[in-house]
């Protein structure tokens, strides 16, 4: 059966705002200063309200008649979720978004360490608060004999972008008859970098760099701002301008003369990349800029507070047992139930959210897609049970020591799109074997492993 378009079609039940909807919307606008988008304030989904989670080997579809394909899928999941490779601490949920039905639930409400599946929540909040067309601005200003490179939170700034800023700055300096200049960096948009709760010092700078508002070429160094300033100074020197002294950190004077600026790609493109390759640094930068746009401090706490408010108040996602301390999912103190991840993913299937959240859906890695976290270079969907699902599963991966997750969408054997979320914690099996078992669960939802 050829794959239908990724956004499910067919009947879509409109979910009303429920009592107090106007007041909730007003409160959210006042609290978060959200941009106007096409997404309406949504109440809790039928999955949350009518289909309680947390049933182990239970029947969340009691009172409903499942088709033969879904009955077989549920039976297979019940048998395969107890695979020894997954261990005993596993949460899983499968939804049919077209009918607002929970097809299968295995400890779906249990709080588990989600690893990089946390990025689904971060991306949803960033796109909602900032808007998919938001662009990050990096500026160069001049004052008191100093060119200051001002960071705007653009984690995607490249050496070529920096070179263009330098060329524009040099042209302005030479037009003014200036051949010598000091160079400073201003990364005051974000506060001092810090470790999130649940991080360890070994994360810096390989897994994630200290979170600053200025970085070039994604360099994994302790001080990305000074590193960018030094690269900028080299560009100036190569163009014939003498740089006086070492690059320093200083807040730009509000009256400094604007010299050059660079705009990033739209946020939708940046989120697409973050989801596709699971970029921790982009996620942490987005958490801070989302906090700022909502009028909160650019901290882990400010960002995670906004994520919770957006999910619960804007979209009606229930947050029982939901605890996050960062935007990337590196925190070992994060806890998100599989049911909540499924709720977030279900938002992507609703046409009214496509303009705002579509880049998350488009960015989900596809099973077997080279260059993504589900690519063959990561050993995904390459065993005898899951190979049949290559090209058929769209899902976000998550991997930490002691935690592996896979949450996404796939078209079932009956031709209907299914939303699924699987998380395991504390399995002692080899991680590659755990991933094979997890891929097998996704292939089971797809129905190709019947």
PDB file of N, CA and C in Angstrom, residues 7-10 12 38-39 98 346-356:
ATOM      1  N   UNK A   7       0.344  13.946   7.113  1.00  0.00           N
ATOM      2  CA  UNK A   7      -0.719  14.438   7.983  1.00  0.00           C
ATOM      3  C   UNK A   7      -1.968  13.620   7.733  1.00  0.00           C
ATOM      4  N   UNK A   8      -2.522  12.963   8.760  1.00  0.00           N
ATOM      5  CA  UNK A   8      -3.689  12.115   8.539  1.00  0.00           C
ATOM      6  C   UNK A   8      -4.851  12.883   7.949  1.00  0.00           C
ATOM      7  N   UNK A   9      -5.567  12.230   7.071  1.00  0.00           N
ATOM      8  CA  UNK A   9      -6.746  12.852   6.489  1.00  0.00           C
ATOM      9  C   UNK A   9      -7.994  12.328   7.161  1.00  0.00           C
ATOM     10  N   UNK A  10      -9.100  12.357   6.442  1.00  0.00           N
ATOM     11  CA  UNK A  10     -10.335  11.825   7.011  1.00  0.00           C
ATOM     12  C   UNK A  10     -10.964  12.765   8.007  1.00  0.00           C
ATOM     13  N   UNK A  12     -11.846  14.814  11.139  1.00  0.00           N
ATOM     14  CA  UNK A  12     -11.112  15.377  12.261  1.00  0.00           C
ATOM     15  C   UNK A  12     -12.109  16.008  13.213  1.00  0.00           C
ATOM     16  N   UNK A  38      -2.224  30.351  13.724  1.00  0.00           N
ATOM     17  CA  UNK A  38      -3.478  29.759  13.281  1.00  0.00           C
ATOM     18  C   UNK A  38      -3.996  28.716  14.251  1.00  0.00           C
ATOM     19  N   UNK A  39      -3.155  28.320  15.227  1.00  0.00           N
ATOM     20  CA  UNK A  39      -3.574  27.265  16.150  1.00  0.00           C
ATOM     21  C   UNK A  39      -4.496  27.836  17.215  1.00  0.00           C
ATOM     22  N   UNK A  98      -6.956   9.904  13.962  1.00  0.00           N
ATOM     23  CA  UNK A  98      -8.155  10.163  13.162  1.00  0.00           C
ATOM     24  C   UNK A  98      -9.432   9.948  13.973  1.00  0.00           C
ATOM     25  N   UNK A 346       0.615  14.007  18.694  1.00  0.00           N
ATOM     26  CA  UNK A 346      -0.723  14.069  18.115  1.00  0.00           C
ATOM     27  C   UNK A 346      -1.063  15.485  17.658  1.00  0.00           C
ATOM     28  N   UNK A 347      -0.486  16.503  18.319  1.00  0.00           N
ATOM     29  CA  UNK A 347      -0.704  17.881  17.883  1.00  0.00           C
ATOM     30  C   UNK A 347      -0.272  18.079  16.433  1.00  0.00           C
ATOM     31  N   UNK A 348       0.768  17.351  16.038  1.00  0.00           N
ATOM     32  CA  UNK A 348       1.316  17.502  14.687  1.00  0.00           C
ATOM     33  C   UNK A 348       0.363  16.971  13.624  1.00  0.00           C
ATOM     34  N   UNK A 349      -0.567  16.129  14.009  1.00  0.00           N
ATOM     35  CA  UNK A 349      -1.492  15.541  13.043  1.00  0.00           C
ATOM     36  C   UNK A 349      -2.722  16.409  12.825  1.00  0.00           C
ATOM     37  N   UNK A 350      -2.878  17.463  13.611  1.00  0.00           N
ATOM     38  CA  UNK A 350      -4.054  18.318  13.507  1.00  0.00           C
ATOM     39  C   UNK A 350      -3.787  19.434  12.503  1.00  0.00           C
ATOM     40  N   UNK A 351      -4.548  19.507  11.413  1.00  0.00           N
ATOM     41  CA  UNK A 351      -4.288  20.497  10.377  1.00  0.00           C
ATOM     42  C   UNK A 351      -4.204  21.924  10.889  1.00  0.00           C
ATOM     43  N   UNK A 352      -4.954  22.263  11.944  1.00  0.00           N
ATOM     44  CA  UNK A 352      -4.927  23.634  12.444  1.00  0.00           C
ATOM     45  C   UNK A 352      -3.569  23.993  13.052  1.00  0.00           C
ATOM     46  N   UNK A 353      -2.735  22.999  13.371  1.00  0.00           N
ATOM     47  CA  UNK A 353      -1.408  23.269  13.927  1.00  0.00           C
ATOM     48  C   UNK A 353      -0.303  23.221  12.887  1.00  0.00           C
ATOM     49  N   UNK A 354      -0.641  22.888  11.646  1.00  0.00           N
ATOM     50  CA  UNK A 354       0.408  22.623  10.652  1.00  0.00           C
ATOM     51  C   UNK A 354       1.242  23.860  10.341  1.00  0.00           C
ATOM     52  N   UNK A 355       0.621  25.033  10.299  1.00  0.00           N
ATOM     53  CA  UNK A 355       1.380  26.241   9.966  1.00  0.00           C
ATOM     54  C   UNK A 355       2.417  26.559  11.036  1.00  0.00           C
ATOM     55  N   UNK A 356       2.098  26.252  12.277  1.00  0.00           N
ATOM     56  CA  UNK A 356       3.010  26.549  13.381  1.00  0.00           C
ATOM     57  C   UNK A 356       3.996  25.420  13.636  1.00  0.00           C
TER      58      UNK A 356
END
